[in-house]
PDB file of C-alpha atoms in Angstrom:
ATOM      1  CA  MET V1453       0.019 -15.550 -15.898  1.00 48.00           C
ATOM      2  CA  THR V1454       0.543 -11.971 -16.042  1.00 74.00           C
ATOM      3  CA  GLY V1455      -0.237 -10.308 -12.773  1.00 89.00           C
ATOM      4  CA  ARG V1456      -2.596  -7.428 -12.096  1.00 95.00           C
ATOM      5  CA  VAL V1457      -0.963  -3.732  -9.756  1.00 97.00           C
ATOM      6  CA  VAL V1458      -3.148  -4.619  -7.185  1.00 97.00           C
ATOM      7  CA  VAL V1459      -3.772  -0.866  -5.201  1.00 98.00           C
ATOM      8  CA  ILE V1460      -5.030  -1.076  -1.613  1.00 97.00           C
ATOM      9  CA  GLY V1461      -5.809   1.563   0.325  1.00 97.00           C
ATOM     10  CA  VAL V1462      -5.930   0.813   3.859  1.00 95.00           C
ATOM     11  CA  GLY V1463      -7.411   2.862   6.800  1.00 95.00           C
ATOM     12  CA  ASN V1464     -10.695   4.293   8.509  1.00 95.00           C
ATOM     13  CA  PRO V1465     -12.049   7.821   6.995  1.00 95.00           C
ATOM     14  CA  PHE V1466     -14.313   7.296  10.175  1.00 97.00           C
ATOM     15  CA  ARG V1467     -10.886   7.837  12.616  1.00 96.00           C
ATOM     16  CA  ARG V1468      -9.288  11.035  10.410  1.00 97.00           C
ATOM     17  CA  ASP V1469      -5.581  10.496   9.687  1.00 97.00           C
ATOM     18  CA  ASP V1470      -5.923   6.516   9.171  1.00 96.00           C
ATOM     19  CA  GLY V1471      -8.739   7.904   6.144  1.00 97.00           C
ATOM     20  CA  ALA V1472      -5.809   8.274   4.109  1.00 98.00           C
ATOM     21  CA  GLY V1473      -5.404   5.385   2.580  1.00 97.00           C
ATOM     22  CA  PRO V1474      -8.806   5.241   1.722  1.00 98.00           C
ATOM     23  CA  ALA V1475      -8.259   9.304   0.723  1.00 98.00           C
ATOM     24  CA  VAL V1476      -5.597   8.702  -2.150  1.00 98.00           C
ATOM     25  CA  ILE V1477      -7.683   5.282  -3.517  1.00 98.00           C
ATOM     26  CA  GLU V1478     -10.360   7.192  -3.895  1.00 97.00           C
ATOM     27  CA  THR V1479      -8.529  10.391  -5.645  1.00 97.00           C
ATOM     28  CA  LEU V1480      -6.647   7.871  -8.013  1.00 97.00           C
ATOM     29  CA  ARG V1481      -9.908   5.607  -9.224  1.00 94.00           C
ATOM     30  CA  ALA V1482      -9.581   8.105 -12.442  1.00 88.00           C
ATOM     31  CA  ARG V1483      -6.261   8.480 -12.713  1.00 91.00           C
ATOM     32  CA  VAL V1484      -4.766   5.024 -13.513  1.00 94.00           C
ATOM     33  CA  PRO V1485      -4.436   3.462 -16.618  1.00 93.00           C
ATOM     34  CA  ASP V1486      -6.793   0.170 -16.997  1.00 89.00           C
ATOM     35  CA  GLY V1487      -5.645  -3.495 -15.571  1.00 87.00           C
ATOM     36  CA  THR V1488      -5.185  -1.601 -12.329  1.00 96.00           C
ATOM     37  CA  VAL V1489      -7.635  -2.497  -9.144  1.00 97.00           C
ATOM     38  CA  LEU V1490      -7.996   0.109  -6.528  1.00 98.00           C
ATOM     39  CA  THR V1491      -9.475  -1.079  -3.332  1.00 97.00           C
ATOM     40  CA  ASP V1492      -9.801  -0.281   0.083  1.00 95.00           C
ATOM     41  CA  SER V1493      -9.184  -1.999   3.245  1.00 95.00           C
ATOM     42  CA  ASP V1494      -9.583  -2.601   7.126  1.00 92.00           C
ATOM     43  CA  GLY V1495      -5.875  -4.026   7.251  1.00 89.00           C
ATOM     44  CA  GLU V1496      -7.048  -7.618   9.053  1.00 89.00           C
ATOM     45  CA  PRO V1497      -4.304  -9.968   7.562  1.00 88.00           C
ATOM     46  CA  GLY V1498      -6.889 -12.571   6.711  1.00 88.00           C
ATOM     47  CA  ARG V1499      -8.666  -9.846   4.166  1.00 90.00           C
ATOM     48  CA  MET V1500      -5.774  -7.809   2.544  1.00 92.00           C
ATOM     49  CA  LEU V1501      -4.706 -11.903   2.332  1.00 93.00           C
ATOM     50  CA  GLY V1502      -7.229 -11.748  -0.232  1.00 93.00           C
ATOM     51  CA  LEU V1503      -7.303  -9.222  -2.207  1.00 95.00           C
ATOM     52  CA  TRP V1504      -3.570 -10.110  -4.480  1.00 95.00           C
ATOM     53  CA  HIS V1505      -2.574 -13.087  -6.298  1.00 93.00           C
ATOM     54  CA  ARG V1506       1.196 -14.177  -6.275  1.00 92.00           C
ATOM     55  CA  PRO V1507       1.849 -13.401 -10.019  1.00 93.00           C
ATOM     56  CA  ASP V1508       0.624  -9.624  -8.674  1.00 95.00           C
ATOM     57  CA  ALA V1509       2.143  -5.804  -7.747  1.00 96.00           C
ATOM     58  CA  VAL V1510       0.694  -4.412  -4.500  1.00 96.00           C
ATOM     59  CA  ILE V1511       1.063  -1.168  -3.869  1.00 97.00           C
ATOM     60  CA  VAL V1512       0.104  -0.707  -0.409  1.00 96.00           C
ATOM     61  CA  VAL V1513      -0.499   2.946   0.615  1.00 97.00           C
ATOM     62  CA  GLU V1514      -1.612   3.106   5.086  1.00 94.00           C
ATOM     63  CA  THR V1515      -1.074   5.658   7.468  1.00 94.00           C
ATOM     64  CA  VAL V1516       1.380   5.293  10.134  1.00 90.00           C
ATOM     65  CA  HIS V1517       2.713   6.069  13.663  1.00 84.00           C
ATOM     66  CA  ALA V1518       5.813   6.940  14.416  1.00 78.00           C
ATOM     67  CA  HIS V1519       7.880   7.432  17.779  1.00 78.00           C
ATOM     68  CA  PRO V1520       9.697   9.891  17.721  1.00 82.00           C
ATOM     69  CA  GLY V1521       6.924  10.590  14.833  1.00 84.00           C
ATOM     70  CA  GLN V1522       7.159  13.944  12.115  1.00 95.00           C
ATOM     71  CA  PRO V1523       3.148  14.193  11.212  1.00 96.00           C
ATOM     72  CA  GLY V1524       2.731  14.061   7.660  1.00 97.00           C
ATOM     73  CA  ARG V1525       6.040  12.761   6.817  1.00 96.00           C
ATOM     74  CA  LEU V1526       5.968   9.778   4.394  1.00 96.00           C
ATOM     75  CA  HIS V1527       7.682   6.581   3.924  1.00 93.00           C
ATOM     76  CA  THR V1528       8.637   4.118   1.732  1.00 94.00           C
ATOM     77  CA  LEU V1529       9.196   0.981   2.176  1.00 86.00           C
ATOM     78  CA  THR V1530       9.786  -2.380   1.048  1.00 79.00           C
ATOM     79  CA  ALA V1531       7.800  -5.963   1.667  1.00 69.00           C
ATOM     80  CA  GLU V1532      11.071  -7.203   3.982  1.00 71.00           C
ATOM     81  CA  ARG V1533      11.707  -3.770   5.556  1.00 73.00           C
ATOM     82  CA  ALA V1534       7.876  -4.173   6.496  1.00 66.00           C
ATOM     83  CA  ALA V1535       7.173  -7.578   7.717  1.00 61.00           C
ATOM     84  CA  ARG V1536      11.084  -6.159   9.452  1.00 64.00           C
ATOM     85  CA  LEU V1537       9.347  -4.170  11.792  1.00 57.00           C
ATOM     86  CA  ALA V1538       6.694  -6.261  12.296  1.00 49.00           C
ATOM     87  CA  ALA V1539       8.671  -6.403  16.699  1.00 47.00           C
ATOM     88  CA  ARG V1540       7.478  -3.236  16.856  1.00 47.00           C
ATOM     89  CA  PRO V1541       4.096  -2.231  15.106  1.00 47.00           C
ATOM     90  CA  THR V1542       3.595   1.201  13.188  1.00 47.00           C
ATOM     91  CA  SER V1543      -0.156   0.626  12.076  1.00 48.00           C
ATOM     92  CA  THR V1544      -2.866   1.985  13.801  1.00 46.00           C
ATOM     93  CA  HIS V1545      -4.328  -1.416  13.474  1.00 48.00           C
ATOM     94  CA  GLY V1546      -4.501  -4.692  15.795  1.00 52.00           C
ATOM     95  CA  LEU V1547      -2.047  -6.564  13.456  1.00 55.00           C
ATOM     96  CA  GLY V1548       0.177  -4.316  11.895  1.00 71.00           C
ATOM     97  CA  LEU V1549       1.497  -4.538   8.437  1.00 78.00           C
ATOM     98  CA  GLY V1550       4.751  -6.261   9.058  1.00 77.00           C
ATOM     99  CA  GLU V1551       2.483  -9.186  10.265  1.00 80.00           C
ATOM    100  CA  THR V1552       1.122  -9.589   7.442  1.00 84.00           C
ATOM    101  CA  PHE V1553       3.781  -9.592   4.953  1.00 84.00           C
ATOM    102  CA  ALA V1554       4.926 -12.665   6.915  1.00 81.00           C
ATOM    103  CA  LEU V1555       1.894 -14.113   6.997  1.00 84.00           C
ATOM    104  CA  ALA V1556       1.646 -13.738   3.132  1.00 87.00           C
ATOM    105  CA  ALA V1557       5.503 -15.468   3.638  1.00 86.00           C
ATOM    106  CA  ALA V1558       5.275 -18.236   6.103  1.00 88.00           C
ATOM    107  CA  LEU V1559       1.907 -19.385   4.107  1.00 90.00           C
ATOM    108  CA  GLY V1560       4.185 -19.155  -0.081  1.00 90.00           C
ATOM    109  CA  ARG V1561       1.852 -15.806  -0.286  1.00 90.00           C
ATOM    110  CA  LEU V1562       3.493 -12.891  -0.974  1.00 89.00           C
ATOM    111  CA  PRO V1563       2.753 -10.985  -4.130  1.00 92.00           C
ATOM    112  CA  ARG V1564       6.132 -11.119  -6.875  1.00 89.00           C
ATOM    113  CA  SER V1565       6.160  -7.170  -5.757  1.00 91.00           C
ATOM    114  CA  LEU V1566       5.220  -5.250  -3.007  1.00 92.00           C
ATOM    115  CA  SER V1567       5.551  -1.964  -1.669  1.00 93.00           C
ATOM    116  CA  VAL V1568       3.839   0.412   0.566  1.00 94.00           C
ATOM    117  CA  HIS V1569       3.939   4.499   0.983  1.00 96.00           C
ATOM    118  CA  ALA V1570       3.370   6.093   4.487  1.00 94.00           C
ATOM    119  CA  VAL V1571       2.648   8.486   5.776  1.00 96.00           C
ATOM    120  CA  GLU V1572       2.804   9.402   9.383  1.00 95.00           C
ATOM    121  CA  GLY V1573      -0.266  10.125  10.964  1.00 95.00           C
ATOM    122  CA  ALA V1574      -1.417  12.467  14.047  1.00 93.00           C
ATOM    123  CA  ASP V1575      -4.849  12.541  15.151  1.00 95.00           C
ATOM    124  CA  PHE V1576      -6.299   9.185  15.282  1.00 94.00           C
ATOM    125  CA  ARG V1577      -9.559  10.180  16.649  1.00 96.00           C
ATOM    126  CA  LEU V1578     -13.140   8.891  15.670  1.00 97.00           C
ATOM    127  CA  GLY V1579     -13.956  11.962  13.129  1.00 97.00           C
ATOM    128  CA  CYS V1580     -13.730  12.650   9.639  1.00 96.00           C
ATOM    129  CA  GLY V1581     -10.820  14.685   7.614  1.00 96.00           C
ATOM    130  CA  LEU V1582      -7.381  14.995   7.629  1.00 98.00           C
ATOM    131  CA  SER V1583      -4.984  16.576  10.209  1.00 97.00           C
ATOM    132  CA  PRO V1584      -3.421  19.187   8.550  1.00 98.00           C
ATOM    133  CA  PRO V1585       0.507  18.447   8.023  1.00 97.00           C
ATOM    134  CA  VAL V1586      -1.165  14.516   6.818  1.00 98.00           C
ATOM    135  CA  ALA V1587      -3.899  16.834   4.125  1.00 98.00           C
ATOM    136  CA  GLY V1588      -0.803  18.619   2.805  1.00 98.00           C
ATOM    137  CA  ALA V1589       1.263  16.165   2.404  1.00 98.00           C
ATOM    138  CA  LEU V1590      -1.451  13.801   0.066  1.00 98.00           C
ATOM    139  CA  PRO V1591      -0.616  15.481  -3.684  1.00 98.00           C
ATOM    140  CA  VAL V1592       3.338  14.026  -3.018  1.00 98.00           C
ATOM    141  CA  LEU V1593       1.491  10.435  -2.060  1.00 98.00           C
ATOM    142  CA  ILE V1594      -1.047  10.724  -4.423  1.00 98.00           C
ATOM    143  CA  ARG V1595       1.757  11.193  -6.500  1.00 97.00           C
ATOM    144  CA  GLN V1596       4.374   8.931  -5.047  1.00 97.00           C
ATOM    145  CA  VAL V1597       1.700   5.719  -5.369  1.00 98.00           C
ATOM    146  CA  ALA V1598       1.293   7.348  -9.592  1.00 97.00           C
ATOM    147  CA  GLY V1599       4.310   6.935 -10.108  1.00 97.00           C
ATOM    148  CA  ALA V1600       4.577   3.656  -8.472  1.00 97.00           C
ATOM    149  CA  ILE V1601       1.416   2.391 -10.444  1.00 97.00           C
ATOM    150  CA  GLY V1602       3.601   3.350 -13.224  1.00 96.00           C
ATOM    151  CA  HIS V1603       6.394   1.447 -12.589  1.00 95.00           C
ATOM    152  CA  ALA V1604       4.329  -1.865 -11.727  1.00 95.00           C
ATOM    153  CA  HIS V1605       2.728  -2.127 -15.016  1.00 95.00           C
ATOM    154  CA  ASP V1606       5.984  -2.114 -17.008  1.00 94.00           C
ATOM    155  CA  ARG V1607       7.867  -4.225 -15.241  1.00 90.00           C
ATOM    156  CA  LEU V1608       4.795  -6.327 -15.028  1.00 90.00           C
ATOM    157  CA  ARG V1609       4.671  -6.233 -19.246  1.00 89.00           C
ATOM    158  CA  ARG V1610       7.720  -6.565 -19.531  1.00 87.00           C
ATOM    159  CA  ASP V1611       7.929  -9.786 -17.372  1.00 80.00           C
ATOM    160  CA  GLY V1612       5.498 -10.852 -19.353  1.00 69.00           C
ATOM    161  CA  HIS V1613       7.392 -10.200 -22.397  1.00 63.00           C
ATOM    162  CA  GLU V1614      10.482 -11.813 -21.622  1.00 66.00           C
ATOM    163  CA  ARG V1615       8.776 -14.944 -20.637  1.00 63.00           C
ATOM    164  CA  MET V1616       6.879 -15.193 -24.024  1.00 60.00           C
ATOM    165  CA  GLY V1617      10.702 -15.070 -25.326  1.00 61.00           C
ATOM    166  CA  HIS V1618      10.951 -11.340 -26.385  1.00 52.00           C
ATOM    167  CA  ARG V1619      13.477  -9.665 -24.695  1.00 52.00           C
TER     168      ARG V1619
END
């Protein structure tokens, strides 16, 4: 079975910078190839695990806390790196992505490939709208995620051809 490309914007648009993930998803809606699943999530591990299947390529877009932080700074992490950071929560949610990925690994539910594209946030108070540093970083984050989507589709096509004996 060939997987899908699943892009998950994690966050809450009513907590200022925490809305960066959903904002990326909304911006990409008209720009992605067919076969791309775009969705939002509040980051709850059980719901996150239900968004993908093992053959999928998953791309997560998230806002993180960093100490010391540099609001607007971008990070790209593999699932393994995010799981190693589980001991040091960086997510704005109760359980971080690292814990979610560690749970997925323990349950045999990790997708074929998984990457995280994150922006460091500055303002997580109630309210709408991104802080200037995060809003300024959004165009680059969107380009990075769009590029990751294209690469994921290429890998899935290549893997599908190899499984069918075409090399």
